[in-house]
Short mmCIF file of C-alpha atoms in Angstrom, two decimals:
data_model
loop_
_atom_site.label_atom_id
_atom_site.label_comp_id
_atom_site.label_asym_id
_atom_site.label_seq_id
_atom_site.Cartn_x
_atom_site.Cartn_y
_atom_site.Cartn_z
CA UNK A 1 -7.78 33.27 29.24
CA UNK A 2 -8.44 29.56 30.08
CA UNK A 3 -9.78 27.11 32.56
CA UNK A 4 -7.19 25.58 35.25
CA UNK A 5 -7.59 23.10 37.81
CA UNK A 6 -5.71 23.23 40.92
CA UNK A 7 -5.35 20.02 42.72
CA UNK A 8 -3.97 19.98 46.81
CA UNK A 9 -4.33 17.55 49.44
CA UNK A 10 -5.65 18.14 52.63
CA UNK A 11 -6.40 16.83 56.28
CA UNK A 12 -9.78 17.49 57.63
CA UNK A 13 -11.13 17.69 61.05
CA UNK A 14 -13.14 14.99 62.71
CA UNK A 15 -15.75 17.38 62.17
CA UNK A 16 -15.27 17.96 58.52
CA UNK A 17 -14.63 14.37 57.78
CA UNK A 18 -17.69 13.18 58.98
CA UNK A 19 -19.41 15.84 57.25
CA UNK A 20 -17.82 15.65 53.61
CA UNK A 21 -17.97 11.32 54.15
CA UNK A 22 -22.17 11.95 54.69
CA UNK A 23 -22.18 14.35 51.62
CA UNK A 24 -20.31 12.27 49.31
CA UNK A 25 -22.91 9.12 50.47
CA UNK A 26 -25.81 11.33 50.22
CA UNK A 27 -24.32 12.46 46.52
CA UNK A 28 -23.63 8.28 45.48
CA UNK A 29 -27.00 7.43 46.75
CA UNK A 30 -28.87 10.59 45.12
CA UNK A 31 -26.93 9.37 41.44
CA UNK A 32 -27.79 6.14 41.66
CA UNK A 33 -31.20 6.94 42.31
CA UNK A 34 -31.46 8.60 39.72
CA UNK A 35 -29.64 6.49 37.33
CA UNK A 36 -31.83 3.98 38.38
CA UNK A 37 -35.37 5.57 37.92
CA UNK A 38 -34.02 7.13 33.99
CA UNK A 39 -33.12 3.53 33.06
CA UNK A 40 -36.77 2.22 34.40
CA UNK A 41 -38.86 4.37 32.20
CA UNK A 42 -36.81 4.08 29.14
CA UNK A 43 -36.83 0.06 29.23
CA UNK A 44 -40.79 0.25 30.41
CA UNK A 45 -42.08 3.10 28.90
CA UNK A 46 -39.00 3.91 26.22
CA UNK A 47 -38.92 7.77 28.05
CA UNK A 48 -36.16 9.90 28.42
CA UNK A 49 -35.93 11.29 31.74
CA UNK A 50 -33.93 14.52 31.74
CA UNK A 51 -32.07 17.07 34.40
CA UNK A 52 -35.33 19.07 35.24
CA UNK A 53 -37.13 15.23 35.89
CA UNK A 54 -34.55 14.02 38.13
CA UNK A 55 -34.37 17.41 40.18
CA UNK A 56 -38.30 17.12 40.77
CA UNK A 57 -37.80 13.80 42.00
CA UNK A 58 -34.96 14.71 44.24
CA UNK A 59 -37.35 17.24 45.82
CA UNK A 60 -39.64 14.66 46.47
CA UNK A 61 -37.28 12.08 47.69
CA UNK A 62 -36.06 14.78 50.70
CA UNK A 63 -40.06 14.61 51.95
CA UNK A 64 -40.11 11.31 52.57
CA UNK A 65 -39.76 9.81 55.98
CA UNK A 66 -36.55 7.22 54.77
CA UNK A 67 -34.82 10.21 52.84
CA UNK A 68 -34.76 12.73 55.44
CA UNK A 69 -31.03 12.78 56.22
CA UNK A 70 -30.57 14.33 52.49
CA UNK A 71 -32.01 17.69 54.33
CA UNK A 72 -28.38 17.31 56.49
CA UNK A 73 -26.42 17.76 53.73
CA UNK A 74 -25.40 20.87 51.34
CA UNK A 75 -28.24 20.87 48.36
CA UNK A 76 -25.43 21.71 45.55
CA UNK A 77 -23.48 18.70 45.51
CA UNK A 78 -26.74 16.75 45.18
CA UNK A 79 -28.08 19.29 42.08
CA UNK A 80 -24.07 18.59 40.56
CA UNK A 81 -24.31 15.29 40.71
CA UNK A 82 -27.67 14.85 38.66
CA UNK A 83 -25.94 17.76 36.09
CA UNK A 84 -23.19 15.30 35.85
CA UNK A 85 -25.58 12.43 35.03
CA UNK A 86 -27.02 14.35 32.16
CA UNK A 87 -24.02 14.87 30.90
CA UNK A 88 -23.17 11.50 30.96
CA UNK A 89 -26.34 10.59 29.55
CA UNK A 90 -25.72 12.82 26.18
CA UNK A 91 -22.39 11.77 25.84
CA UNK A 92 -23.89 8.05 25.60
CA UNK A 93 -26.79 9.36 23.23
CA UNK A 94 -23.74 10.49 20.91
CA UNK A 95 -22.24 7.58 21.15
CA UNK A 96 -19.06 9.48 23.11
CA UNK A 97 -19.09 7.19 25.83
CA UNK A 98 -20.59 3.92 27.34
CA UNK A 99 -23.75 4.08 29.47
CA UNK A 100 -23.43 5.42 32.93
CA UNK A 101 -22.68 3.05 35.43
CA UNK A 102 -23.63 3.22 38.88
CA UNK A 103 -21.10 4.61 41.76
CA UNK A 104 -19.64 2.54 44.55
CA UNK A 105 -18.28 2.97 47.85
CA UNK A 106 -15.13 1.42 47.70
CA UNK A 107 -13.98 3.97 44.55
CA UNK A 108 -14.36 6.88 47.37
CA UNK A 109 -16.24 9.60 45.92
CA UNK A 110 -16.79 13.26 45.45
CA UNK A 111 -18.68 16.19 45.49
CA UNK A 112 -18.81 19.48 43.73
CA UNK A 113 -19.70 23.00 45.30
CA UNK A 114 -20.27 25.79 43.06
CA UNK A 115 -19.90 29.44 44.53
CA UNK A 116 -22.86 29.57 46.66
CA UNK A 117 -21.95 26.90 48.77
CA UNK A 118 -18.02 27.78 49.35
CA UNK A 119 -16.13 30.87 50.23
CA UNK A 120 -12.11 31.87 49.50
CA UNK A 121 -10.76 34.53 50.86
CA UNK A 122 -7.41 35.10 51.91
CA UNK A 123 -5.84 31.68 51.23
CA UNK A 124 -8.51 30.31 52.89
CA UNK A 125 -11.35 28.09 52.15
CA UNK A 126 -14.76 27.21 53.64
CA UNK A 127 -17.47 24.74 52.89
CA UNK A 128 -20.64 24.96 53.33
CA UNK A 129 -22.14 23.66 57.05
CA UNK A 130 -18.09 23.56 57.53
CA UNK A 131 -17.11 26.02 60.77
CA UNK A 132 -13.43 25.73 59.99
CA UNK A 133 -11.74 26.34 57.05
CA UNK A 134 -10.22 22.94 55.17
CA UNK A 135 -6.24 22.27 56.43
CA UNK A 136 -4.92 22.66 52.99
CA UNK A 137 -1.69 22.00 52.17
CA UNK A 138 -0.75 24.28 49.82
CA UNK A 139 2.00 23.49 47.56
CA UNK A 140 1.44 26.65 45.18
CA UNK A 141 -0.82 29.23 45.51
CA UNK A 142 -3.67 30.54 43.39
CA UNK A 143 -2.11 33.96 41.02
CA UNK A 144 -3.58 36.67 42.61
CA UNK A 145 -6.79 38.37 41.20
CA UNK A 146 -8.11 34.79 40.60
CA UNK A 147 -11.05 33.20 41.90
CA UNK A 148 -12.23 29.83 42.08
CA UNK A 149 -15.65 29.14 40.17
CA UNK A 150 -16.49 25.36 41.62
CA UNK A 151 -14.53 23.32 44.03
CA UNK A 152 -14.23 19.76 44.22
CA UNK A 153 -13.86 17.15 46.78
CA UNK A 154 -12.94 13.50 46.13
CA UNK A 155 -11.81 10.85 48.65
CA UNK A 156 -9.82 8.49 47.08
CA UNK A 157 -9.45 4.32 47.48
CA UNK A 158 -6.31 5.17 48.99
CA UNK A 159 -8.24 7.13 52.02
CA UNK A 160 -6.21 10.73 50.90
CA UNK A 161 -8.50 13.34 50.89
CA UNK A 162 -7.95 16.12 47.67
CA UNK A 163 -9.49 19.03 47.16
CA UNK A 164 -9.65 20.84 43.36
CA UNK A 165 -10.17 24.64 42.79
CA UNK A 166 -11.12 25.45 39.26
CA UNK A 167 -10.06 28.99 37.76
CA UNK A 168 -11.49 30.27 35.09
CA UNK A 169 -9.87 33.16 33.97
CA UNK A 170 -6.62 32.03 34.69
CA UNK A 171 -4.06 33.49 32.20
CA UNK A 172 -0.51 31.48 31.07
CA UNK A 173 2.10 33.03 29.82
CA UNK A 174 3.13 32.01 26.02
CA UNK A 175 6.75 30.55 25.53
CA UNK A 176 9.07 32.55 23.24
CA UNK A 177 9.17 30.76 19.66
CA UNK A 178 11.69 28.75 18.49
CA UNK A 179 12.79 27.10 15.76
CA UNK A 180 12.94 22.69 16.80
CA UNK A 181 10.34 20.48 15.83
CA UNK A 182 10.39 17.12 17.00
CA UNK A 183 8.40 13.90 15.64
CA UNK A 184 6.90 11.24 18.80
CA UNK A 185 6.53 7.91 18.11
CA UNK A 186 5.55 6.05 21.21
CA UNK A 187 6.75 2.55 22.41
CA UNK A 188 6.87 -0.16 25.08
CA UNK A 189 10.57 -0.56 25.77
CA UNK A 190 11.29 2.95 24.95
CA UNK A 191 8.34 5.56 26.00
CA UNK A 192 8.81 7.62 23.46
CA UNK A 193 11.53 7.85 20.64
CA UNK A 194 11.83 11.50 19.05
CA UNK A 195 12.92 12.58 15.38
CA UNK A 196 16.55 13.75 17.20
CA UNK A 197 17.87 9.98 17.54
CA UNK A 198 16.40 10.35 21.60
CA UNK A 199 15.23 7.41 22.91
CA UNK A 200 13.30 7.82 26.43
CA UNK A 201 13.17 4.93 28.45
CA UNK A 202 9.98 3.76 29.80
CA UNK A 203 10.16 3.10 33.70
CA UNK A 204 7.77 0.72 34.17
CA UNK A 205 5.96 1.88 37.14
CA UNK A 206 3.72 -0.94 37.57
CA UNK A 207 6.60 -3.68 37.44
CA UNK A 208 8.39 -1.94 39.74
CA UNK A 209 5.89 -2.54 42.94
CA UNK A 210 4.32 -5.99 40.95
CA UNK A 211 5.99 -8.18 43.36
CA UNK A 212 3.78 -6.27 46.27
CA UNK A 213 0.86 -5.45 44.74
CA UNK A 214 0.70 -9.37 44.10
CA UNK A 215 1.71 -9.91 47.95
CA UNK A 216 -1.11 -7.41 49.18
CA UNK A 217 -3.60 -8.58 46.66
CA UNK A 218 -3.62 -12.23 47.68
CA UNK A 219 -3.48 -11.37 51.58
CA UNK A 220 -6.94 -9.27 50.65
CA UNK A 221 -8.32 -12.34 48.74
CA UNK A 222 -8.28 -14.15 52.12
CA UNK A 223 -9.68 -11.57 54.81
CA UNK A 224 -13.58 -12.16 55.11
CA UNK A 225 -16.14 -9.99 53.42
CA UNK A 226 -17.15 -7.37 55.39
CA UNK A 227 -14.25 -7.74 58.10
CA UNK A 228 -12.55 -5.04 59.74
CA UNK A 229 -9.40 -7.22 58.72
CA UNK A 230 -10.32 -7.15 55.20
CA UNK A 231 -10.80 -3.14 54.97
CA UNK A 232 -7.14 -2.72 56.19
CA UNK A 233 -6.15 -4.87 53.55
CA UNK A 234 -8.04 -3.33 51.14
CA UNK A 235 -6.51 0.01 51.62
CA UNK A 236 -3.35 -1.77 51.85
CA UNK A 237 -3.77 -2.80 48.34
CA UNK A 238 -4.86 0.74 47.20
CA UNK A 239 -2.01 2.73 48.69
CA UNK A 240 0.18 0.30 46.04
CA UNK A 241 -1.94 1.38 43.45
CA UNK A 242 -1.60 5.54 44.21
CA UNK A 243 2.06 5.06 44.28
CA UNK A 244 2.15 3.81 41.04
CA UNK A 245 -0.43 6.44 40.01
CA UNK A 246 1.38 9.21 41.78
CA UNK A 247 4.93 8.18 40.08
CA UNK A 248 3.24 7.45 36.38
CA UNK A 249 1.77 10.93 36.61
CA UNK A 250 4.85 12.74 38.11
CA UNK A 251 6.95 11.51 35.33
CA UNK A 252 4.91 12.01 31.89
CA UNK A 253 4.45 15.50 33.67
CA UNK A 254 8.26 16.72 33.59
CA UNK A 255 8.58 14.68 30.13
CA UNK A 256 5.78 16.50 28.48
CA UNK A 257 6.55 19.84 29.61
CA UNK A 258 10.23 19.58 28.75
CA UNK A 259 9.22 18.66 25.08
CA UNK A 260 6.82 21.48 25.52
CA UNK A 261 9.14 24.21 25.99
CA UNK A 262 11.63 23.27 24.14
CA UNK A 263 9.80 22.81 20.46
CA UNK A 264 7.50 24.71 18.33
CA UNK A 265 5.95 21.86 16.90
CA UNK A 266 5.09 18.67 17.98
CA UNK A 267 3.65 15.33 15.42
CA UNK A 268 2.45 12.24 17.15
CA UNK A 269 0.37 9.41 16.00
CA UNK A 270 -3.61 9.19 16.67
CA UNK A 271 -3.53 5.92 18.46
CA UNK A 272 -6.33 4.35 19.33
CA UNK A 273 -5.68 3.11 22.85
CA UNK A 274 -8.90 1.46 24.07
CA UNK A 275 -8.73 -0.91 20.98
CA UNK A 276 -5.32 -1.47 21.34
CA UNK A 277 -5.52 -2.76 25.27
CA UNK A 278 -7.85 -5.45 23.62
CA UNK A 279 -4.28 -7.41 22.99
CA UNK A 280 -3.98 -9.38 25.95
CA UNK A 281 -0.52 -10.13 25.24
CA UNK A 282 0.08 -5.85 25.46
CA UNK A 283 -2.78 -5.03 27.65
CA UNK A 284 -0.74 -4.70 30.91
CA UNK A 285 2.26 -2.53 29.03
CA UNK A 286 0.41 -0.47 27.11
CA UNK A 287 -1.67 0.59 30.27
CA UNK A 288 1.26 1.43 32.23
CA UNK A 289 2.67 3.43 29.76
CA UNK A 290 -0.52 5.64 29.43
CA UNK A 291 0.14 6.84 25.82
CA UNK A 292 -3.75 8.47 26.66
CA UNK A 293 -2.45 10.70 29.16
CA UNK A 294 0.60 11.91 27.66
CA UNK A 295 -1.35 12.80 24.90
CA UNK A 296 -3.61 14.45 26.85
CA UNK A 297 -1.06 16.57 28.79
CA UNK A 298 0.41 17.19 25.16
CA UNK A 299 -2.60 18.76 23.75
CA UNK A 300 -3.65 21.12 26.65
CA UNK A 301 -0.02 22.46 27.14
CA UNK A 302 0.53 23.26 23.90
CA UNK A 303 -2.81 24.81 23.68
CA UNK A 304 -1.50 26.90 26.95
CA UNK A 305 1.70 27.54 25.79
CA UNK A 306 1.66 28.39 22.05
CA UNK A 307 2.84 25.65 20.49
CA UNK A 308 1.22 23.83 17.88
CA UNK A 309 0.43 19.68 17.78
CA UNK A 310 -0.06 17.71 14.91
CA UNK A 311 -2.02 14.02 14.94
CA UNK A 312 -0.87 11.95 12.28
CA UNK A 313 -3.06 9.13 10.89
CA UNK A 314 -3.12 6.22 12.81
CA UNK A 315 -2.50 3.84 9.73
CA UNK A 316 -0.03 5.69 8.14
CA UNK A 317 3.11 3.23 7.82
CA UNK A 318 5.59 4.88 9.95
CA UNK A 319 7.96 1.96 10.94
CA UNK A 320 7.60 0.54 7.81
CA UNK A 321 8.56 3.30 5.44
CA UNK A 322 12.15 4.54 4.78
CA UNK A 323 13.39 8.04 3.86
CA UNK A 324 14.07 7.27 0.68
CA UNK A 325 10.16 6.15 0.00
CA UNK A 326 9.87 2.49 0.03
CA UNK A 327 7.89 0.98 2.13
CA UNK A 328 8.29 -3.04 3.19
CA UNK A 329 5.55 -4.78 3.43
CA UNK A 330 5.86 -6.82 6.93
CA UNK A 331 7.74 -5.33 9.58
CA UNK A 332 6.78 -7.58 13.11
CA UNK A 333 7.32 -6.35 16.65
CA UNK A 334 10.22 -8.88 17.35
CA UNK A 335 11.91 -6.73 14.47
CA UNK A 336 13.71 -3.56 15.64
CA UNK A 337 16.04 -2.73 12.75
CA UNK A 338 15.95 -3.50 9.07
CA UNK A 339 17.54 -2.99 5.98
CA UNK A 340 16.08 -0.95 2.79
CA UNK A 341 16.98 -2.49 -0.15
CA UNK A 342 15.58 0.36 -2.37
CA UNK A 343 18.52 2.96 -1.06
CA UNK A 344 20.82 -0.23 0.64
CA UNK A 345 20.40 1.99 3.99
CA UNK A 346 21.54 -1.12 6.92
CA UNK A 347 20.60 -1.35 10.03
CA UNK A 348 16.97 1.46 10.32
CA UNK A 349 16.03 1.79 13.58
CA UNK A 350 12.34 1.14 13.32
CA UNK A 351 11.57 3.41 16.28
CA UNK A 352 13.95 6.31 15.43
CA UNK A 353 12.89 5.98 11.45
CA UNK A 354 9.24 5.86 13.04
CA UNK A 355 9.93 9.41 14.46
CA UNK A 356 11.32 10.72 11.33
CA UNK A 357 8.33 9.69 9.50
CA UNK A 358 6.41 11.57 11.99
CA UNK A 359 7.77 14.42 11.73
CA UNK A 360 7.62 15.16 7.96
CA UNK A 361 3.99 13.74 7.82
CA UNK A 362 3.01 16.25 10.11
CA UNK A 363 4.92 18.96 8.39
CA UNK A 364 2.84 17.72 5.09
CA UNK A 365 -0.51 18.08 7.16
CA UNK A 366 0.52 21.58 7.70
CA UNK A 367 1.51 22.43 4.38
CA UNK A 368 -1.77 20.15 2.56
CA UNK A 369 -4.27 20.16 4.78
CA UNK A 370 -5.60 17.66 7.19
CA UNK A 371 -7.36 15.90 4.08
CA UNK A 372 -4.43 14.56 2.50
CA UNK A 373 -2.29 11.79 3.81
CA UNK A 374 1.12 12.17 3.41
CA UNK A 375 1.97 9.95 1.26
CA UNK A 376 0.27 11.80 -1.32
CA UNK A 377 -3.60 10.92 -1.37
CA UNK A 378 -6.59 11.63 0.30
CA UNK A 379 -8.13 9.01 2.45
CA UNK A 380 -11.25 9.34 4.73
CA UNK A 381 -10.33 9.78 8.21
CA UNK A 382 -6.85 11.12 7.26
CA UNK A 383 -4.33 12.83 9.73
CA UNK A 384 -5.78 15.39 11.81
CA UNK A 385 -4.59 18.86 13.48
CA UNK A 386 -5.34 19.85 17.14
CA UNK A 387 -7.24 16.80 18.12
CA UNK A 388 -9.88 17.43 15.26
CA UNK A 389 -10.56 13.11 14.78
CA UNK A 390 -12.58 12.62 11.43
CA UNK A 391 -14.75 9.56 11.37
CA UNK A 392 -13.17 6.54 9.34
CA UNK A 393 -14.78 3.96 7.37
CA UNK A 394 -13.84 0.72 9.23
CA UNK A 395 -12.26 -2.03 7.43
CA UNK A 396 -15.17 -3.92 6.02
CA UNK A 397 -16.75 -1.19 4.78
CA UNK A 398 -13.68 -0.17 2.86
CA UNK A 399 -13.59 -3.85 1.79
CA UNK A 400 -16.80 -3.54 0.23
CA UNK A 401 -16.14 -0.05 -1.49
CA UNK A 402 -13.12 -1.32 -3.07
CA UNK A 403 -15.16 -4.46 -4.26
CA UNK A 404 -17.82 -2.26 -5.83
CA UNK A 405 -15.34 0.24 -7.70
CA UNK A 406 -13.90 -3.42 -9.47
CA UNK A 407 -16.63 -4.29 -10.47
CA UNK A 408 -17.68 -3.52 -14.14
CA UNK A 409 -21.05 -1.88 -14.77
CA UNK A 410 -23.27 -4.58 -16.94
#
């Protein structure tokens, strides 16, 4: 039993669009509001203002003369959204994420409706203060004896209108074992290159429509603010941007569920991405490749499926280290192949031997425990199974507690 989103696009009414655009501004405006008043009294008074705070003052803010148009709307998007901001706010307080920022028009928006402000029956779904029943498209159907728990709205840049029904006790069916394990090492050039000698090229989704993103981006640069001119352009420029969205996702998709199925076991590195987009030489390939997402697809289909995912230690020298056991000491990016001259192995394929590496250091992380590294001793913030991410010293500090262990008690 497990949670499942299911995503469709639909075309609403006149009607319905009107009514789901006033939600979703009543939602953004109700967020803000309250982003705004919990980051007052902490800077003035240094108080945290929490879920039950906020909901008091929404209460308050539908009395007033300015705010009555907040009575129009559903009430549970507007409760959501301030659930949402709490949870953004503890994920900041444990240092998860950044602080909340505040929503803006031009990203769309959404809203959420839990079960008392929806109804699904038959194929068929209703909003609340909606007469007709959303034109869905649907491209698959819900398994029968499932019901959705919360239903979710969003409007993107793009102007396409998707709506997302979340099962919860929605129930996959486990692959039959097998035997293959495969090793990922992920790349620029090639997307990913396995332990089997496969090399997967990347297709460069972004390059691909550059030349008219660049075209549409420039035309937008020169409409004027606030234009009717400059709002065609604008969605212009973020039609370009879902296509390469749409494409990206399509393809990492079919490429994660074929690897999926068709192994028992699956190593990969823990890369950290966000640090690694700091490059500005990389920042623009790395992003287009979205190693975050296929990662991401990884872990919850194997945890749907029955298959088992191993995160290697992002340090561990992969590229650098043959199969005999040495490992050179500089190995740059301009260098694909290299010669061992331990074992006189010519021509390693740094990607391929990368894989390799992969592979039997997750096999080792199995066998030793996520503790020890593989190349045979501990380390804090070692390899890690199932997404479980220890916390690592960073490099000063390990500086320093190498400098103290040399040094000789007086």
């Amino acid at each position: 039993m497990t949670e499942r989103a299911f995503k469709y696009r639909f075309y609403p009414t006149a009607e319905q669009e009107n009514l789901l655009r006033r939600t979703m501004g009543c939602v953004r405006l109700v967020y803000n509001k309250a982003l705004a008043a919990r980051t007052e009294a902490w800077y003035s008074k240094q108080e945290r203002v929490d879920y039950k705070q906020t909901s008091g003052l929404l209460t308050n803010w539908k009395k007033t003369e300015d705010l009555q148009f907040l009575n129009e709307v559903s009430s549970v998007p507007l409760q959501q959204c301030l659930r949402h901001l709490q949870k953004a706010f503890s994920n900041f307080w444990s240092k998860r994420a950044n602080y909340p920022r505040f929503k803006k028009k031009r990203n769309g928006g959404s809203a959420e409706f839990t079960k008392a402000a929806f109804r699904y029956k038959e194929g068929k779904l209703w909003l609340a203060k909606c007469e007709e029943p959303l034109n869905i498209v649907w491209s698959r159907y819900i398994p029968q004896g499932c019901e959705p728990s919360t239903v979710t709205v969003k409007l993107e840049p793009s102007g396409r209108w998707f709506v997302s029904l979340l099962v919860d006790d929605y129930t996959v069916e486990v692959l039959p074992p097998t035997d293959k394990k495969i090793g990922l090492d992920a790349g620029v050039t090639s997307l990913v290159s396995t332990s089997d000698g496969e090399k997967i090229v990347n297709p460069k989704h972004f390059n691909r429509l550059y030349k008219k993103l660049k075209a549409a981006q420039k035309e937008l640069s020169r409409k004027t603010k606030g234009s009717r001119n400059r709002e065609k352009a604008r969605l212009k420029v973020a039609r370009i941007h879902a296509k390469i969205k749409d494409a990206r996702t399509d393809f990492l998709h079919k490429l994660t569920t074929r690897l999926v199925q068709s192994n028992s076991l699956i190593a990969i590195e823990d890369l950290a991405v966000r640090n690694m987009v700091k490059n500005r030489k990389l920042a623009r390939s790395i992003s287009d490749a979205a190693w975050g997402e296929m990662r991401a697809q990884l872990e919850y289909k194997c945890e749907w499926y029955g298959r088992k995912l191993v995160k290697i230690d992002r340090f561990f020298p992969s590229s650098k280290r043959c199969q005999c056991g040495f490992v050179i000491e500089k190995l740059p990016l301009n260098v694909r192949s290299w010669d061992c001259p331990s074992c006189m192995t010519i021509g390693i394929d740094r990607d391929i031997n990368a894989a390799k590496n992969i592979l039997a250091a997750g096999l080792a992380v199995i066998v030793c425990g996520a503790d020890i590294r593989p190349d045979n001793h501990s380390v804090k913030g070692a390899s890690a199974v199932l997404g479980v991410s220890p916390t690592r010293l960073s490099r000063g500090q390990l500086r320093k507690t190498r400098k103290r262990k040399k040094q000789k008690p007086k």
